[in-house]
CSV table of C-alpha atoms in Angstrom, one decimal:
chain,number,residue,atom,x,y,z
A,1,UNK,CA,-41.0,100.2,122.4
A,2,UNK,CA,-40.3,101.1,126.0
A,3,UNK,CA,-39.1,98.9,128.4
A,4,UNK,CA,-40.9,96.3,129.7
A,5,UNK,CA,-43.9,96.7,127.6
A,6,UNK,CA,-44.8,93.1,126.8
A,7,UNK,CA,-44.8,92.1,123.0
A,8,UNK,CA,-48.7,90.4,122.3
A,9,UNK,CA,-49.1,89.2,118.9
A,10,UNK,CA,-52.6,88.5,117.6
A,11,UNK,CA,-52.9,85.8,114.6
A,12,UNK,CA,-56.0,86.3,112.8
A,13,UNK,CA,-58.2,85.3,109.7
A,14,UNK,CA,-61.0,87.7,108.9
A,15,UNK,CA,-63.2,84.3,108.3
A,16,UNK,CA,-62.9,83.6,111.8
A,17,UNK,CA,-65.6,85.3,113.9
A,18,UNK,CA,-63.9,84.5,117.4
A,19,UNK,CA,-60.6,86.6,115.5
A,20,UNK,CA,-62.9,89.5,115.3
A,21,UNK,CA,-63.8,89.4,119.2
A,22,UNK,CA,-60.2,89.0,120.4
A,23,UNK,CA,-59.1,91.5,118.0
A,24,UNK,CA,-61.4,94.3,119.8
A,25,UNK,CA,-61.0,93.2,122.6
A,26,UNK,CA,-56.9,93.4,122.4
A,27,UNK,CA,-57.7,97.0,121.0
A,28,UNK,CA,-59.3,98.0,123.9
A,29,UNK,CA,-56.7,96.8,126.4
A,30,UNK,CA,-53.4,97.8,124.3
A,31,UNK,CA,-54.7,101.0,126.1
A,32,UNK,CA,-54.5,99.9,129.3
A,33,UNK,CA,-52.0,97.0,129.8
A,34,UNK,CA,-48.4,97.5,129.3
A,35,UNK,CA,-48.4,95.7,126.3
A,36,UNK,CA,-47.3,96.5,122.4
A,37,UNK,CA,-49.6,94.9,120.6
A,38,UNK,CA,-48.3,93.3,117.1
A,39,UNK,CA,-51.4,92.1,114.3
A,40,UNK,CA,-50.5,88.9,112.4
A,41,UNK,CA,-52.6,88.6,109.5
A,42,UNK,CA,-52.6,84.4,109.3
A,43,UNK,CA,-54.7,82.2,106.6
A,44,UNK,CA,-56.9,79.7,109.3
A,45,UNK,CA,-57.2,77.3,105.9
A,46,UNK,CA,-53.8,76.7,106.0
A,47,UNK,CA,-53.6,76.0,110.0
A,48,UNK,CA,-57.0,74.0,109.9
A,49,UNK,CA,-55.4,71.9,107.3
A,50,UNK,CA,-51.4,71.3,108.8
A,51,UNK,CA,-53.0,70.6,112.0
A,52,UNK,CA,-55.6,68.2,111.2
A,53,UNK,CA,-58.1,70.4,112.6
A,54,UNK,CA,-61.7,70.9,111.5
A,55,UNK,CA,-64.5,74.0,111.8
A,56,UNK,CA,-66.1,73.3,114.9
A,57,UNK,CA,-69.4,73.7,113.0
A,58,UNK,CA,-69.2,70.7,111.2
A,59,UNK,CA,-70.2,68.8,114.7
A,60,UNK,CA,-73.7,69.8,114.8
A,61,UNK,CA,-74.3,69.9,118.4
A,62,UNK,CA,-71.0,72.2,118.4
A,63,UNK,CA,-72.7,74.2,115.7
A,64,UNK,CA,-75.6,75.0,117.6
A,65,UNK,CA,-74.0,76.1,120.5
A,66,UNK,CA,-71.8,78.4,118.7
A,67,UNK,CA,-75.1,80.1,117.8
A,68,UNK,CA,-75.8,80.9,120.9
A,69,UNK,CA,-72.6,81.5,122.2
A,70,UNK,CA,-71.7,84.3,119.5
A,71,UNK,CA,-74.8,86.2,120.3
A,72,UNK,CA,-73.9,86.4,124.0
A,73,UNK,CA,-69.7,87.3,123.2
A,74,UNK,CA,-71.5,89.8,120.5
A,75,UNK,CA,-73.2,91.4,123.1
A,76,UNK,CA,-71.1,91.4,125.7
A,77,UNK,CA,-68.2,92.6,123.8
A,78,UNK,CA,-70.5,94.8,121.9
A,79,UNK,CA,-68.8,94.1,118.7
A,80,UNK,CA,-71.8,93.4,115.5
A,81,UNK,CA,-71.3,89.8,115.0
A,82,UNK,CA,-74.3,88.6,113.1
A,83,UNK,CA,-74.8,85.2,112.6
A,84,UNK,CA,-77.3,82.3,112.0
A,85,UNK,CA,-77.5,78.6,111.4
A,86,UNK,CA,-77.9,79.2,107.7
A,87,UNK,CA,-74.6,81.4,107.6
A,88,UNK,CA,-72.8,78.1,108.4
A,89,UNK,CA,-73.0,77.2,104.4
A,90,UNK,CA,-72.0,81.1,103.2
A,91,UNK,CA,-69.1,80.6,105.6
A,92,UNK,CA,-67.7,77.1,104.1
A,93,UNK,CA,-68.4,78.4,101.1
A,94,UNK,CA,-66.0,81.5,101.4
A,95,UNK,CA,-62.5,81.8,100.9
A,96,UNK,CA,-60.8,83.9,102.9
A,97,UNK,CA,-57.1,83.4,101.1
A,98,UNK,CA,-57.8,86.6,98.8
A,99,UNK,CA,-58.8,89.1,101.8
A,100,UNK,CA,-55.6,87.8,104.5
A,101,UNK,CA,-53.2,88.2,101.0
A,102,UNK,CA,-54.5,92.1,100.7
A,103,UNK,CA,-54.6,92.6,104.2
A,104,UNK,CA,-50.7,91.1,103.9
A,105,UNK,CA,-49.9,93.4,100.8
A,106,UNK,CA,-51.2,96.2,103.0
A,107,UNK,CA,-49.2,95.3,106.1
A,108,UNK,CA,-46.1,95.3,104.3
A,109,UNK,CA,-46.6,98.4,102.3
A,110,UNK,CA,-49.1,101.1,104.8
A,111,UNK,CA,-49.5,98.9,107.8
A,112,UNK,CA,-51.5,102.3,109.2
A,113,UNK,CA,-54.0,100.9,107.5
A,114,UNK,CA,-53.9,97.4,109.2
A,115,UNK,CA,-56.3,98.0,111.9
A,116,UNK,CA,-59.0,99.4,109.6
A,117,UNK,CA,-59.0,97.1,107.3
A,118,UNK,CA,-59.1,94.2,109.1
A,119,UNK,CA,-62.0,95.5,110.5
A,120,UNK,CA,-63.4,96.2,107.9
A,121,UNK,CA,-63.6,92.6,106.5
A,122,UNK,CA,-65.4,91.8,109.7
A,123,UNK,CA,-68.2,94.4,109.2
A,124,UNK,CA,-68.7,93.8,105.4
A,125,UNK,CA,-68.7,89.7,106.2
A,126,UNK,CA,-70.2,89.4,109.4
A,127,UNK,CA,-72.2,92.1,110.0
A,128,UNK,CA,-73.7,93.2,106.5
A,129,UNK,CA,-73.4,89.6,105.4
A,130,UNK,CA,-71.1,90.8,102.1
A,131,UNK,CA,-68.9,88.8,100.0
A,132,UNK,CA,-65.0,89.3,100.7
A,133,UNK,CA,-63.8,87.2,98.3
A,134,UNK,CA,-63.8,89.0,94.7
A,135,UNK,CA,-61.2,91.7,94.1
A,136,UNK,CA,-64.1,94.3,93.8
A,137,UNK,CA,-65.5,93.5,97.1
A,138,UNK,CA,-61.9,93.8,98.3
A,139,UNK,CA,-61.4,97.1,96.7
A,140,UNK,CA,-64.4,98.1,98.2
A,141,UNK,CA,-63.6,97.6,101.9
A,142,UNK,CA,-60.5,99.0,101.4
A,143,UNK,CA,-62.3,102.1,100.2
A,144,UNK,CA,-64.0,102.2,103.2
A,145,UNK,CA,-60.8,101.8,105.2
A,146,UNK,CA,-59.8,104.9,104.1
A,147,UNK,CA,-57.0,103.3,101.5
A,148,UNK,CA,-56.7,105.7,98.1
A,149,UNK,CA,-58.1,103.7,95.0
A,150,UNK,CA,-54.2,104.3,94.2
A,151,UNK,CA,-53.3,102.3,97.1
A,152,UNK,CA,-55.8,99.3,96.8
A,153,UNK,CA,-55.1,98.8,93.3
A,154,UNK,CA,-51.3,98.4,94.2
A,155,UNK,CA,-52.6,96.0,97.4
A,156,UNK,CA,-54.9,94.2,94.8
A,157,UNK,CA,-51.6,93.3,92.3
A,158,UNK,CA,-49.3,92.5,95.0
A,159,UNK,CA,-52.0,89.9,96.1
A,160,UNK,CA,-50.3,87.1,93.3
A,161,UNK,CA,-47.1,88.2,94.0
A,162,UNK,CA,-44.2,85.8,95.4
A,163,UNK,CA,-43.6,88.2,98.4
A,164,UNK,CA,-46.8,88.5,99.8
A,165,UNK,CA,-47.9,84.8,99.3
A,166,UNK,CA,-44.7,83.4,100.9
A,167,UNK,CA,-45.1,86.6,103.6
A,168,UNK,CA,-48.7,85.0,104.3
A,169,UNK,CA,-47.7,81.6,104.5
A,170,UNK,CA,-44.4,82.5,106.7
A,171,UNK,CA,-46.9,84.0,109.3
A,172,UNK,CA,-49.2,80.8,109.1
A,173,UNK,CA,-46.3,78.7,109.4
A,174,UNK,CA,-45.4,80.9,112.4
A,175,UNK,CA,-48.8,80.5,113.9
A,176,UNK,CA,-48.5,76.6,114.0
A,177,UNK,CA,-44.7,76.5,115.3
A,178,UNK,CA,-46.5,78.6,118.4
A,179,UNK,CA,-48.7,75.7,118.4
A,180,UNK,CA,-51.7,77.5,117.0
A,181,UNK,CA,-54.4,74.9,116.1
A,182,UNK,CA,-56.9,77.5,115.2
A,183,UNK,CA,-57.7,80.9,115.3
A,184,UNK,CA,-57.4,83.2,116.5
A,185,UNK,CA,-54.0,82.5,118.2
A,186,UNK,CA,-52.8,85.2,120.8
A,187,UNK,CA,-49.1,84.8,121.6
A,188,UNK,CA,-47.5,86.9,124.3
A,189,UNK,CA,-43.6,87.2,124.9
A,190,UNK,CA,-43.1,87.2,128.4
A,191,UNK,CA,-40.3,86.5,130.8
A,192,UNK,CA,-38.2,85.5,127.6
A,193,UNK,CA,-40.9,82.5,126.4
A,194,UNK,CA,-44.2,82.8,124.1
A,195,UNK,CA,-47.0,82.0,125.9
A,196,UNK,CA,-49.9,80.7,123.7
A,197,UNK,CA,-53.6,81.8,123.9
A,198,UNK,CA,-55.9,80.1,121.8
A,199,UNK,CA,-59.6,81.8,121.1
A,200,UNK,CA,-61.5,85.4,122.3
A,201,UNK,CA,-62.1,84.0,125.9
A,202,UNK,CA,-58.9,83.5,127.3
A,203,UNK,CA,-58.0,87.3,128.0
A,204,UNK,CA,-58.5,87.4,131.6
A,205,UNK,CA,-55.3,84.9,131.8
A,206,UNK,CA,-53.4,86.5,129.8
A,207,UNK,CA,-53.8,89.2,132.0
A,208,UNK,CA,-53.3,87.0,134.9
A,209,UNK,CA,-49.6,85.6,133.3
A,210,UNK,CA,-48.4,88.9,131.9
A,211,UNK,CA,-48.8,90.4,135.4
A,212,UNK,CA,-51.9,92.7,134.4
């Protein structure tokens, strides 16, 4: 890390659509901005839950907004987010615990493959409307990440082990001390504090306080 490059960590949950559309959109920039850009694979059940906090689509009104509004961040981020009003059910009915504790196992073992794979989850779950929660649909984006079927399988048992869950839920826990209510949570280090984004449309001040 050279100095004076600006740490930016991004919290996310592959459930979380927003996550998606900050994460590209953080890709894009690390390019530009003087920033080192750090992926923190979170769990957004555990955050909703500490926090009190509940899926904006549960308020209809909100629901329906959130349509509309994903269609135009889709579009103009020109990442493939796919959704409609009956995905709302497919969504609650998801867990996304499995996919972050791979994605975790992965981090800590070929975090190359981070990036990838994270998107990855996205695509199969918001764009070709795929389950992410069974170990075969997990295997099977991680195929298409480009992870050996050596690799995955190790990711796969590592998923119910001690390190990785207590690795998944340190990060969480990390999130909420940021004072992360949601996802995703974009934290950047700057002039020795952590300065807390929340959501996909914030970017232009983080910019704006990281002197970009």
């Amino acid at each position: 890390v050279s100095m004076g490059r600006t740490v930016v960590e991004l919290f996310y949950d592959v459930i979380s659509p927003y996550s998606w559309l900050g994460f590209e959109a953080l890709c894009r920039y690390q390019h530009i901005w003087n920033i080192d850009l750090r992926f923190r694979p979170a769990f957004l059940g555990g955050i909703m839950q500490q926090t009190g906090n509940k899926p904006p689509a549960m308020l209809p009104k909100r629901a329906e907004y959130m349509l509309k509004d994903l269609k135009r961040m889709a579009k103009y981020y020109q990442v493939p987010v796919h959704m409609s009003g009956d995905d709302f059910k497919r969504i609650f009915a998801t867990s996304s615990l499995a996919a972050m504790r791979f994605i975790t196992a992965v981090d800590m073992t070929n975090p190359q493959y981070l990036e990838p794979l994270s998107r990855e989850f996205w695509m199969r779950f918001w764009s070709q409307h795929e389950d992410i929660s069974q170990p075969e649909n997990i295997l099977a984006v991680a195929r298409q990440a480009g992870l050996s079927a050596e690799l995955s399988q190790k990711a796969l048992e590592m998923t119910s082990s001690p390190t990785v869950k207590d690795r998944l839920k340190e990060t969480t826990a990390e999130a909420i001390k940021y004072g992360a209510f949601g996802m995703p949570a974009v934290v950047a280090h700057y002039n020795g504090k952590p300065h807390l984004f929340f959501g996909s449309d914030r970017l232009e001040l983080l910019g704006s306080t990281i002197g970009e």
